[in-house]
Short mmCIF file of C-alpha atoms in Angstrom, two decimals:
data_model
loop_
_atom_site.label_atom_id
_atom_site.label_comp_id
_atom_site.label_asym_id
_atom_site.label_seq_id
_atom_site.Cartn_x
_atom_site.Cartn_y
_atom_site.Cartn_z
CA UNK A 1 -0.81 3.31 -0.98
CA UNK A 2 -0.99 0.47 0.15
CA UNK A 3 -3.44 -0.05 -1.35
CA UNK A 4 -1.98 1.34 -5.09
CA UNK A 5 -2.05 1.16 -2.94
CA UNK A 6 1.31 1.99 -4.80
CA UNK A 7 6.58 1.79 -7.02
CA UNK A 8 8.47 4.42 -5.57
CA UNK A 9 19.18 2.75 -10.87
CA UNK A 10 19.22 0.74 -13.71
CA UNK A 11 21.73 -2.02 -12.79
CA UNK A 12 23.62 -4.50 -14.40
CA UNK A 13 20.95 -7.31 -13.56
CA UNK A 14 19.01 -4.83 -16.16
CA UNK A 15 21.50 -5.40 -19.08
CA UNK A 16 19.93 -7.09 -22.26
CA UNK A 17 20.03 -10.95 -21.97
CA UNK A 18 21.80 -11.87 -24.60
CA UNK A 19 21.85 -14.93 -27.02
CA UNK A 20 24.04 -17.71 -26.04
CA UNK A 21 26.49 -18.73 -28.56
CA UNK A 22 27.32 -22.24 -29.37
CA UNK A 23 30.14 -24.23 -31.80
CA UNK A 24 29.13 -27.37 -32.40
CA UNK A 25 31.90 -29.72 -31.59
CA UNK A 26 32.28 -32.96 -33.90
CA UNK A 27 35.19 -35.85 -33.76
CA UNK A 28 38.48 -34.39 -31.74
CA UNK A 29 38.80 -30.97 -30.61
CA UNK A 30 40.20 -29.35 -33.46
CA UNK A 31 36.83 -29.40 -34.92
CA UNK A 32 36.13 -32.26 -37.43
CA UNK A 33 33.37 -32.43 -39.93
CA UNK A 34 30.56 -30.80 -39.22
CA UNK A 35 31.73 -28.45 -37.02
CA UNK A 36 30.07 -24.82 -37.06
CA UNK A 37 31.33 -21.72 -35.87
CA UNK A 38 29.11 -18.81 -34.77
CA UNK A 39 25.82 -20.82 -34.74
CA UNK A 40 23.09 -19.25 -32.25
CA UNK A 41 20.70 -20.88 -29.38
CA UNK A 42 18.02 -18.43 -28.98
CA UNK A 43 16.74 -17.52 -25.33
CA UNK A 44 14.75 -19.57 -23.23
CA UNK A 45 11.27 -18.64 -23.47
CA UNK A 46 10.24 -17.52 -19.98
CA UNK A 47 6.85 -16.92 -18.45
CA UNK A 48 6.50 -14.58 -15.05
CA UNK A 49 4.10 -14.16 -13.10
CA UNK A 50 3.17 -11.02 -11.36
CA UNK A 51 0.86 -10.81 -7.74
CA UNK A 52 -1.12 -7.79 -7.04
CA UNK A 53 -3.74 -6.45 -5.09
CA UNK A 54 -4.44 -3.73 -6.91
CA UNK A 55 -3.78 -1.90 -10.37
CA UNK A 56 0.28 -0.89 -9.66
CA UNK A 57 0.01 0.77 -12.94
CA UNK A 58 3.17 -1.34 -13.86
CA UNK A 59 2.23 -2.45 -17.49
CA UNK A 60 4.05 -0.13 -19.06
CA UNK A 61 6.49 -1.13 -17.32
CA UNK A 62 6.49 -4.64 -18.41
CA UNK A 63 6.53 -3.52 -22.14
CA UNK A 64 10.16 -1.95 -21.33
CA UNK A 65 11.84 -5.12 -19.55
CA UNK A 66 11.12 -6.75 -22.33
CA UNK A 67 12.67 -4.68 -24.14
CA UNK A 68 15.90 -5.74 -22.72
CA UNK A 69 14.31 -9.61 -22.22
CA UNK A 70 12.71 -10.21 -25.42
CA UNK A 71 12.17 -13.88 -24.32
CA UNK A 72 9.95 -13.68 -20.99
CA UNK A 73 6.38 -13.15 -20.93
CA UNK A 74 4.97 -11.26 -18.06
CA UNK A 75 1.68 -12.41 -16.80
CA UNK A 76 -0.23 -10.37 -13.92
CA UNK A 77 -3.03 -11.67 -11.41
CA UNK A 78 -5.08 -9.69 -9.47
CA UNK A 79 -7.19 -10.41 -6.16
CA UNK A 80 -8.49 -8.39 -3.28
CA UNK A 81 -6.02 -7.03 -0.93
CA UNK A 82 -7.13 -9.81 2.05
CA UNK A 83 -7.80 -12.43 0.15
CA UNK A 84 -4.20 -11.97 -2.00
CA UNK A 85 -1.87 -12.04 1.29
CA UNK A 86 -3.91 -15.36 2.70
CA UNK A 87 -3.79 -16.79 -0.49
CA UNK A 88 0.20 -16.30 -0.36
CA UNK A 89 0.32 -17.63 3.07
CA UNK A 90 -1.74 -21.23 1.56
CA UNK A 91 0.64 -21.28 -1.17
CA UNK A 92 3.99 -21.11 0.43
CA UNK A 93 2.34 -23.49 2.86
CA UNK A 94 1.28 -25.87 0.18
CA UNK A 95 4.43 -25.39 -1.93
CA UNK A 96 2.62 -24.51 -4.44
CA UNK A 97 0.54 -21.68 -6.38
CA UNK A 98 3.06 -18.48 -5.67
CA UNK A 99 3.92 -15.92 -8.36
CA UNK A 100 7.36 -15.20 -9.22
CA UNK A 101 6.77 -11.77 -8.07
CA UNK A 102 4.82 -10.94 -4.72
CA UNK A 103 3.41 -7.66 -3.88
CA UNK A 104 3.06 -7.45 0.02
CA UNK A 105 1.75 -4.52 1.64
CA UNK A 106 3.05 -3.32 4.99
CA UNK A 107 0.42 -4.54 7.68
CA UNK A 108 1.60 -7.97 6.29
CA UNK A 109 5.35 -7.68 5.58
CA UNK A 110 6.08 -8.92 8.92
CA UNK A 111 4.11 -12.07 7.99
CA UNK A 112 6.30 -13.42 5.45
CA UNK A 113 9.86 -11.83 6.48
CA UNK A 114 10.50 -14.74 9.34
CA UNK A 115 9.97 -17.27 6.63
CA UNK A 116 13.38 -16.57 4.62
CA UNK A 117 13.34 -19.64 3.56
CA UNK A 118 10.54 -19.84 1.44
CA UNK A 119 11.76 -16.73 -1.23
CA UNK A 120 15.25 -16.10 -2.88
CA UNK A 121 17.64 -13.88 -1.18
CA UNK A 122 17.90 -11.19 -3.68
CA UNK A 123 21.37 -10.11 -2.13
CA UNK A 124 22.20 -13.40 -4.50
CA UNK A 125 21.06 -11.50 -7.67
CA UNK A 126 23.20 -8.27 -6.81
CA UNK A 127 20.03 -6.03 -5.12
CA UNK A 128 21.99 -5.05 -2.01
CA UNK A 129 23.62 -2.69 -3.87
CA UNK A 130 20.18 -0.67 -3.62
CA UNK A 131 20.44 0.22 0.07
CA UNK A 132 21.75 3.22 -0.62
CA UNK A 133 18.73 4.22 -2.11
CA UNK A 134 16.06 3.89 0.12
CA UNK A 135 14.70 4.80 3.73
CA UNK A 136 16.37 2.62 6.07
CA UNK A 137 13.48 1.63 7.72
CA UNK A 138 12.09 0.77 4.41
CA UNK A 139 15.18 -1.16 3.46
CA UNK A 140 14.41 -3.18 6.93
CA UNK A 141 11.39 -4.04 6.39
CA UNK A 142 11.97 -5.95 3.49
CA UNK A 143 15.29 -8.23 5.66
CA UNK A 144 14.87 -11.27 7.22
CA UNK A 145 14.48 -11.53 10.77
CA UNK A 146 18.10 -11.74 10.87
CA UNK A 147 18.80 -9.40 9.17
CA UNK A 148 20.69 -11.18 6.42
CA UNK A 149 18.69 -11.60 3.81
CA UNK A 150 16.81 -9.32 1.16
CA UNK A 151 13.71 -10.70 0.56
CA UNK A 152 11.91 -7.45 -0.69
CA UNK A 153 12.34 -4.45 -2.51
CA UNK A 154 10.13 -1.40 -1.59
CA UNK A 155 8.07 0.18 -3.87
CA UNK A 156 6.30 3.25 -2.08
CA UNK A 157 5.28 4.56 1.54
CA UNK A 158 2.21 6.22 2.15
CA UNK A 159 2.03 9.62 4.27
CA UNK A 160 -1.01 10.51 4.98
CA UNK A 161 -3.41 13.38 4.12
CA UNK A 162 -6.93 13.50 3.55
CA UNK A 163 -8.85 13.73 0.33
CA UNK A 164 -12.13 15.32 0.10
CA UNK A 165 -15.09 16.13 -1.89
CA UNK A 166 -15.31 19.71 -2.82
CA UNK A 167 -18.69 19.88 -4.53
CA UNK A 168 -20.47 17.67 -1.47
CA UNK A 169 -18.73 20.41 0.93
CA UNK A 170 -20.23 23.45 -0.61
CA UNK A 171 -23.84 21.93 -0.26
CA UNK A 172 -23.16 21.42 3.69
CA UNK A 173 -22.15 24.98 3.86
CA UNK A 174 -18.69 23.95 5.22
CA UNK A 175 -15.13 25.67 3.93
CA UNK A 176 -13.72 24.41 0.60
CA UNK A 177 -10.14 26.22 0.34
CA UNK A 178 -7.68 23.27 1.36
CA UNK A 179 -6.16 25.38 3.93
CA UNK A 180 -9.54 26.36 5.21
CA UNK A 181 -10.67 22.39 5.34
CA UNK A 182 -7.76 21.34 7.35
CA UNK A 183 -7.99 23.84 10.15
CA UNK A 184 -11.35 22.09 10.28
CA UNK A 185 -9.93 19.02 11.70
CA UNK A 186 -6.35 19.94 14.24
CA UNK A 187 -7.22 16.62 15.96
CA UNK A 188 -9.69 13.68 15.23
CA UNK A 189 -11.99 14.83 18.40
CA UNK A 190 -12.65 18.17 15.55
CA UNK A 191 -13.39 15.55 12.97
CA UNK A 192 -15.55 13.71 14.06
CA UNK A 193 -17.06 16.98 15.43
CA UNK A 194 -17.07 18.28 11.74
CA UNK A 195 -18.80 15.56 10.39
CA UNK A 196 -21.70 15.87 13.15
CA UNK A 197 -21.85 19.31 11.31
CA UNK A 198 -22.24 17.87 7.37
CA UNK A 199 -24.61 14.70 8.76
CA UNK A 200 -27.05 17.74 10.34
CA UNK A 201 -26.87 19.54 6.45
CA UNK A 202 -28.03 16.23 5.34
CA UNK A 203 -26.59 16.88 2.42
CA UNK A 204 -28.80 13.81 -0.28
CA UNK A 205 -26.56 10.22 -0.52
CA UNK A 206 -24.09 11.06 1.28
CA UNK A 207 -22.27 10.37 4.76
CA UNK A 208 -19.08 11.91 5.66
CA UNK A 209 -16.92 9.39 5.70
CA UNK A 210 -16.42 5.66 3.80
CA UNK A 211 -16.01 3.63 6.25
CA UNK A 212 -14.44 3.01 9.83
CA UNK A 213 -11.72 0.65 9.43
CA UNK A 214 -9.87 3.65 7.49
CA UNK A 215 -9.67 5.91 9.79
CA UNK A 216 -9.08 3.47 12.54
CA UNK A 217 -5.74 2.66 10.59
CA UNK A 218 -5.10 6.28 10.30
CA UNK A 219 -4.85 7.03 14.21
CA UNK A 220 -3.26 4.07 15.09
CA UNK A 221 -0.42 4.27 12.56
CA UNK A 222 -0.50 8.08 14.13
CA UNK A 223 0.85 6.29 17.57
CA UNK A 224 4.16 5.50 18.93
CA UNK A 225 3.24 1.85 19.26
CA UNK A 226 1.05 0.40 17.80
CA UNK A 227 -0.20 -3.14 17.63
CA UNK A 228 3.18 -4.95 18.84
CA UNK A 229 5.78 -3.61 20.74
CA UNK A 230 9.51 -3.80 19.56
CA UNK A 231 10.07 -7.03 20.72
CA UNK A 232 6.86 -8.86 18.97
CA UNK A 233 4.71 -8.75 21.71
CA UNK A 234 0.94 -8.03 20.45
CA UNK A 235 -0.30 -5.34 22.82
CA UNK A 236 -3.10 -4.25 20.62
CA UNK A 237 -5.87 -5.05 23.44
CA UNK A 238 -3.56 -3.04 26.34
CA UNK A 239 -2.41 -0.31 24.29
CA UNK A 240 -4.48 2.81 24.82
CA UNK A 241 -3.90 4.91 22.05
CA UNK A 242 -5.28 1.46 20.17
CA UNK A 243 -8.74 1.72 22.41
CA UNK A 244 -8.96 5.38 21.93
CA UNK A 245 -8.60 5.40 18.07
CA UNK A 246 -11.54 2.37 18.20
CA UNK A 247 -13.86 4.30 20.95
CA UNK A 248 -13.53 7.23 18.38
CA UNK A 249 -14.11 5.02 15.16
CA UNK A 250 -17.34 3.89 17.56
CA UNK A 251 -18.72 7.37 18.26
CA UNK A 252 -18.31 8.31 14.40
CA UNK A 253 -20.09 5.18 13.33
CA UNK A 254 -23.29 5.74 16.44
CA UNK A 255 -22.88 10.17 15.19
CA UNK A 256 -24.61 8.02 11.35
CA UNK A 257 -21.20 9.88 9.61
CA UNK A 258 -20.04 6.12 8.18
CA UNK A 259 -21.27 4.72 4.64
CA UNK A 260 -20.67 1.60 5.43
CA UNK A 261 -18.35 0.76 2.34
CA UNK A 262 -15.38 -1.58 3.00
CA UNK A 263 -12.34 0.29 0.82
CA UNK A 264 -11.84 -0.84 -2.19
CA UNK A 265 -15.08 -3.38 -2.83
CA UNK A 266 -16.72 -2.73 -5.86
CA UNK A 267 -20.11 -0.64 -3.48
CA UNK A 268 -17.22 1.42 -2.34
CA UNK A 269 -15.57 1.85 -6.02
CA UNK A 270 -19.16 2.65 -7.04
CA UNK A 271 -19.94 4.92 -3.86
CA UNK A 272 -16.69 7.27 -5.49
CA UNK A 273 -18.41 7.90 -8.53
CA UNK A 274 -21.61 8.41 -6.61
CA UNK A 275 -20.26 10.93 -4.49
CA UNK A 276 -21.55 8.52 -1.07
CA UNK A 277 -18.98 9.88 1.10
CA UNK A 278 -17.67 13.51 1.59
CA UNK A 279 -14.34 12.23 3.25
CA UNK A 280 -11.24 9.84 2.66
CA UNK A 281 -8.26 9.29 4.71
CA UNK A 282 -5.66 9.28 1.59
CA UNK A 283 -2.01 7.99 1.83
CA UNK A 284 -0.15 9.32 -1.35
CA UNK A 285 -1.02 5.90 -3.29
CA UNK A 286 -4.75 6.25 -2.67
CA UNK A 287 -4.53 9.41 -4.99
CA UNK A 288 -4.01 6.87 -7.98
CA UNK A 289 -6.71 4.49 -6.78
CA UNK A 290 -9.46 7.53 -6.16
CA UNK A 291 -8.89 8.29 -9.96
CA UNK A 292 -8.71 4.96 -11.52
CA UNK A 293 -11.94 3.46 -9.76
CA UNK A 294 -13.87 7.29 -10.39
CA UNK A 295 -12.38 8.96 -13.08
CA UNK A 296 -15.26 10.84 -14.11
CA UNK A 297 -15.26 12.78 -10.78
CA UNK A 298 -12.02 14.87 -11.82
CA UNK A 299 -11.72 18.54 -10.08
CA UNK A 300 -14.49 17.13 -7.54
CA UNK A 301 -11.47 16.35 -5.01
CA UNK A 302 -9.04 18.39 -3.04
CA UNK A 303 -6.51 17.39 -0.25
CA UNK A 304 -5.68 18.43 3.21
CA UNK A 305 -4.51 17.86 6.19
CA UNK A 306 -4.78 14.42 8.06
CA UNK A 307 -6.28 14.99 11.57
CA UNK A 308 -4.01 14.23 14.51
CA UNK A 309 -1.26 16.43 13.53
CA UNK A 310 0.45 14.69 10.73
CA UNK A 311 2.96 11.78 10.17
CA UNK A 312 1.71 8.12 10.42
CA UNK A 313 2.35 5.95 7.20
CA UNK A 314 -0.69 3.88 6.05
CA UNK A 315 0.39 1.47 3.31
CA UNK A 316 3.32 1.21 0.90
CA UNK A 317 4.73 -2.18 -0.56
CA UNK A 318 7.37 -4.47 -0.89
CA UNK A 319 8.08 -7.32 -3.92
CA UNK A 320 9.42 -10.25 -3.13
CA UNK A 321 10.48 -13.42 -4.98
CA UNK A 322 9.16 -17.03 -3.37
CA UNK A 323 11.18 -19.80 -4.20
CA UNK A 324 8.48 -21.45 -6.19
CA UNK A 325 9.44 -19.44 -8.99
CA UNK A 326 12.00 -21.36 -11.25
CA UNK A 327 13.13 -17.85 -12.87
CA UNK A 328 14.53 -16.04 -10.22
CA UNK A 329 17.30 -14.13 -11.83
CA UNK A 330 14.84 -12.85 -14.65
CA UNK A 331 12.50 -12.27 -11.12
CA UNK A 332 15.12 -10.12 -9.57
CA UNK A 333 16.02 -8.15 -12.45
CA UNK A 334 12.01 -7.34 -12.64
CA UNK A 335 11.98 -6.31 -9.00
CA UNK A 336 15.09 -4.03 -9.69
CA UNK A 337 13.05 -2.44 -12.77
CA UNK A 338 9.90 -1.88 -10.69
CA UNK A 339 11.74 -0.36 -8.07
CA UNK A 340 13.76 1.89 -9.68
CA UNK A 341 14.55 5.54 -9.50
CA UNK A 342 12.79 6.48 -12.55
CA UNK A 343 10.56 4.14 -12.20
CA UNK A 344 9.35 5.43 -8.88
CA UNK A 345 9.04 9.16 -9.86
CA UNK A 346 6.93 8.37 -12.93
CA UNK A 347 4.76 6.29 -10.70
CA UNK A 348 4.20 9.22 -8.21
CA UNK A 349 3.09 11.55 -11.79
CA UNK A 350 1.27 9.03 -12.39
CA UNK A 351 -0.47 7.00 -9.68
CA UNK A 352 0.49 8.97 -6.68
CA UNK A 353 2.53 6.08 -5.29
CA UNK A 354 4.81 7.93 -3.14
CA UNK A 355 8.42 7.16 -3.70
CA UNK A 356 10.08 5.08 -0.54
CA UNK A 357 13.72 6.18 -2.16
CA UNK A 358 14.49 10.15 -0.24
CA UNK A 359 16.21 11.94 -2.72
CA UNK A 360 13.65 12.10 -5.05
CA UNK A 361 11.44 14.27 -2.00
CA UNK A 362 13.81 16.88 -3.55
CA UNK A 363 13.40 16.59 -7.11
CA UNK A 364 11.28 18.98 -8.92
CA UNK A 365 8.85 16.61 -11.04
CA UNK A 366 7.72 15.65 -7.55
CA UNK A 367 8.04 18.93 -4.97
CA UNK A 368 6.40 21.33 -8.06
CA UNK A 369 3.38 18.64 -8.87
CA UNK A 370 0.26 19.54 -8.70
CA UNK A 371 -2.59 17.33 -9.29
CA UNK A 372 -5.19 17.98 -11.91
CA UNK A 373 -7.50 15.62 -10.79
CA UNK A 374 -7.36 16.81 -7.17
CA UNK A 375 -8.42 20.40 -8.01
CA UNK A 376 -4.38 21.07 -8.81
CA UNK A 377 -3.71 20.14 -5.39
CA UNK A 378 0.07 20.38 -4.69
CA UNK A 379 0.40 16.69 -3.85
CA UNK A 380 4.15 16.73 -4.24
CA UNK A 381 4.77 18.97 -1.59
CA UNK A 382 1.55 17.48 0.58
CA UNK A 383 2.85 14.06 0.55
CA UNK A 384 6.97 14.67 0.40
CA UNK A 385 6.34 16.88 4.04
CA UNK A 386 4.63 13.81 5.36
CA UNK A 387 6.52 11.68 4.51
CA UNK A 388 9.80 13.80 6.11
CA UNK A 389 7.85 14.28 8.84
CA UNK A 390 6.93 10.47 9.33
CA UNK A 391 8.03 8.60 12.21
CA UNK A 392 8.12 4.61 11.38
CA UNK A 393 5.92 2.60 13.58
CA UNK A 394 7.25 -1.38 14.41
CA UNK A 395 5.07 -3.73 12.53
CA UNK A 396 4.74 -6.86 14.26
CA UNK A 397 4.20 -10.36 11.94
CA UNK A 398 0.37 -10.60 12.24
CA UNK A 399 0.10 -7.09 11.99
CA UNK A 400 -3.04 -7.66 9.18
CA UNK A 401 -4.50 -10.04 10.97
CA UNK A 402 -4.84 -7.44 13.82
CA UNK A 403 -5.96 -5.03 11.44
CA UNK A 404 -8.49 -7.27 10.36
CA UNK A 405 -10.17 -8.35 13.87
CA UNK A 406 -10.53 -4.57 14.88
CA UNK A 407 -11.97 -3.94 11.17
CA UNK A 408 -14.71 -6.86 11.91
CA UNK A 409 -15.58 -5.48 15.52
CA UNK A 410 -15.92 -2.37 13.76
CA UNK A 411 -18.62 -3.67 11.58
CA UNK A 412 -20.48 -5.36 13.94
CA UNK A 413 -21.33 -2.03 15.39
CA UNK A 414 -22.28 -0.63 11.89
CA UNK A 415 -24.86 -3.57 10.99
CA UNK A 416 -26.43 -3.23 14.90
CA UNK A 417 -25.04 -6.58 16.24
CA UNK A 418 -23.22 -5.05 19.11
CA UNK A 419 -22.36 -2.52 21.27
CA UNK A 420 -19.40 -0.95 21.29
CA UNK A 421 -18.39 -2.29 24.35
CA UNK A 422 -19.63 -5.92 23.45
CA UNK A 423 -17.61 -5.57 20.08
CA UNK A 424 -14.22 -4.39 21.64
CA UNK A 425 -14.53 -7.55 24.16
CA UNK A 426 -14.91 -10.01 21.79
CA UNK A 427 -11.89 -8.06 19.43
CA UNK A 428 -9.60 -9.35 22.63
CA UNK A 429 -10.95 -12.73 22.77
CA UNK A 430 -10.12 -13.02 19.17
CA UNK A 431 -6.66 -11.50 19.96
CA UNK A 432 -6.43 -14.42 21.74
CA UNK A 433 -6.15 -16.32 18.89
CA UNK A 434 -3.83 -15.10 17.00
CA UNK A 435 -0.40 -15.84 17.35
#
């Protein structure tokens, strides 16, 4: 949602595990004295551990494998969305530390899908059979760099849209019918021009948008190339629709419409409730994470359009298994349960994650849903015809990193310590460093 963000066939691997049963064997092999027929070992007792970045809304979800695996225990860790994927790249450096189960977002999946050799293949535990499934540039993303392997198992994809604040609209004097809002903003040149218009009405607490970084994303995932070519060549600092989606992220930032909130931190989970921002670029999983981090602003929020024109995916996951685990059957048949058909629509209903598996864009829980919390907003429809319409951009392995640099120069314009043009010269020196 990624990031929520945010998973989109019950198999065999999900068949009950059962008890193993035993005859204990004395003297010769037609069973002496003390032989016993029919006697029972019960299961293993098996503890897994789960790595997110953000509330997946999978513990119900846990309650039903066990169901079927009365034996494991499912523990899940939390930490923020940066800090999770470095602390996965120390671990499988270290050898140690990993969860059985890794959530990995897709500015990082490129990261950790050269190093096959640190997580099971789950084509081993029978989880090819899901190709059929999903988007096939979904289904690559989560192969080796080879193209052999399975080393993750999508959960969602993230089209984008925009989410905004209905009551903070009205007080600017700007449109609140959906339709109305988006013909506000045809290309991000309008909204930035649009938010000149609600910083003027000075409307108390609030700016138009959260923060830079954002919308930065937004534009660049918008272009045919992002920050690597096809080939793996980082041309982030050459590519122009890169410096045009950070001079634009500049002039929004010097036009006061930023709040300054880094997505996500607890200011910016508090600046939701507060109503700090009028404006939210809003992949389909950010839906979920809008409500769970401000619930008490239900029917505040409506969605429209993303600027630019459409398409673009922001976010969206994969879960993968590192070999650190010692459980990686029980592992794989927990990947194939979060990743599921049904599992996926209920998690749209429920958290907005945005299925990554096609023909569900047909079925009518998701094209007739419409969102309560986003002033009935027909989110299934919004967010199915984005993601249709979405043409998959190459993510190159230190895709976040990238992300990351631009997201710093970025703030060093917000707090006053540079110019734009200082900041986007040293973003390429620290390009420099990153290989």
């Amino acid at each position: 949602m990624g990031k929520l963000r945010p998973g989109m066939l019950v198999t065999p691997l999900l068949a009950a595990v059962l008890a193993v049963s035993v005859t204990a064997c004395g003297g010769d092999s037609g069973g002496g004295a003390g032989a016993s027929s029919g006697a029972t070992q019960p299961a293993e007792k098996i503890k897994l551990t789960v790595a997110l970045f953000s509330d997946f809304h999978f513990a119900p979800l846990y309650e039903e494998f066990k169901k079927t695996h009365p034996n494991v225990e499912i523990v899940e860790r939390r930490a923020q969305f940066n800090d999770h994927h470095k602390n996965l790249t120390t671990q499988l450096a270290t050898g140690a530390g990993a969860a059985d189960v890794e959530a990995v977002e897709a500015g990082y999946i490129a990261t950790f899908t050269p190093l096959a050799g640190k997580f099971y293949n789950l084509n081993d535990y029978g989880l090819g059979k899901r190709q059929s499934d999903y988007l096939d540039w979904k289904w690559k993303q989560g192969l080796s760099t080879d193209g052999t392997q399975l080393l993750g198992l999508g959960t969602d994809v993230g089209g984008l849209a925009m989410c905004y604040r209905t009551d903070l609209f009205k007080k600017a004097g700007l449109p609140t019918n959906r339709d109305e809002v988006s013909q506000l903003w045809p290309t991000w040149e309008a909204y930035l021009e649009a938010g000149k218009k609600f910083v003027g009405a000075k409307v108390s607490g609030a700016k138009w948008f959260d923060g830079p970084g954002e919308n930065f994303r937004a534009m660049v995932d918008q272009a045919p190339v992002g920050f690597y070519d096809e080939q793996n060549n980082l041309v982030a600092g050459t590519n122009p629709d890169v410096k045009k989606a950070f001079d634009l992220s500049a002039q929004m930032i010097q036009a006061d419409e930023s709040a300054k909130l880094n997505a996500f931190s607890p200011p910016w989970n508090t600046g939701l409730t507060k109503g700090s921002f009028a404006t939210i670029i809003c992949p389909s999983w950010k839906t979920g994470s809008i409500k769970d981090a401000a619930p008490t602003t239900a029917g505040k929020w409506d969605v429209a359009a993303v600027p630019g024109g459409g398409g673009g995916n922001q976010g969206g996951t994969h879960l993968m298994a590192p070999k650190q685990g010692k459980h990686p059957k029980e592992a794989a048949e927990l990947i194939d349960l979060l990743t599921n058909k049904d599992t996926q629509l209920k998690l749209f209903t429920d958290a907005g994650a945005l299925p990554s598996i096609p023909a569900l864009y047909d079925d009518p829980t998701i094209t007739g849903f419409k969102n309560p919390f986003f002033s009935d907003a027909p989110t299934g429809k919004i967010f199915t015809d984005a993601a249709k319409a979405l043409k998959p951009q190459h993510v190159g392995p230190k895709a976040g990193d990238v992300l990351t640099t631009f997201g710093n120069a970025l703030q060093r314009i917000e707090q006053g310590k540079q110019t734009p043009e200082e900041s986007w010269a040293q973003s390429l020196k620290d390009l420099e460093r990153i290989k």
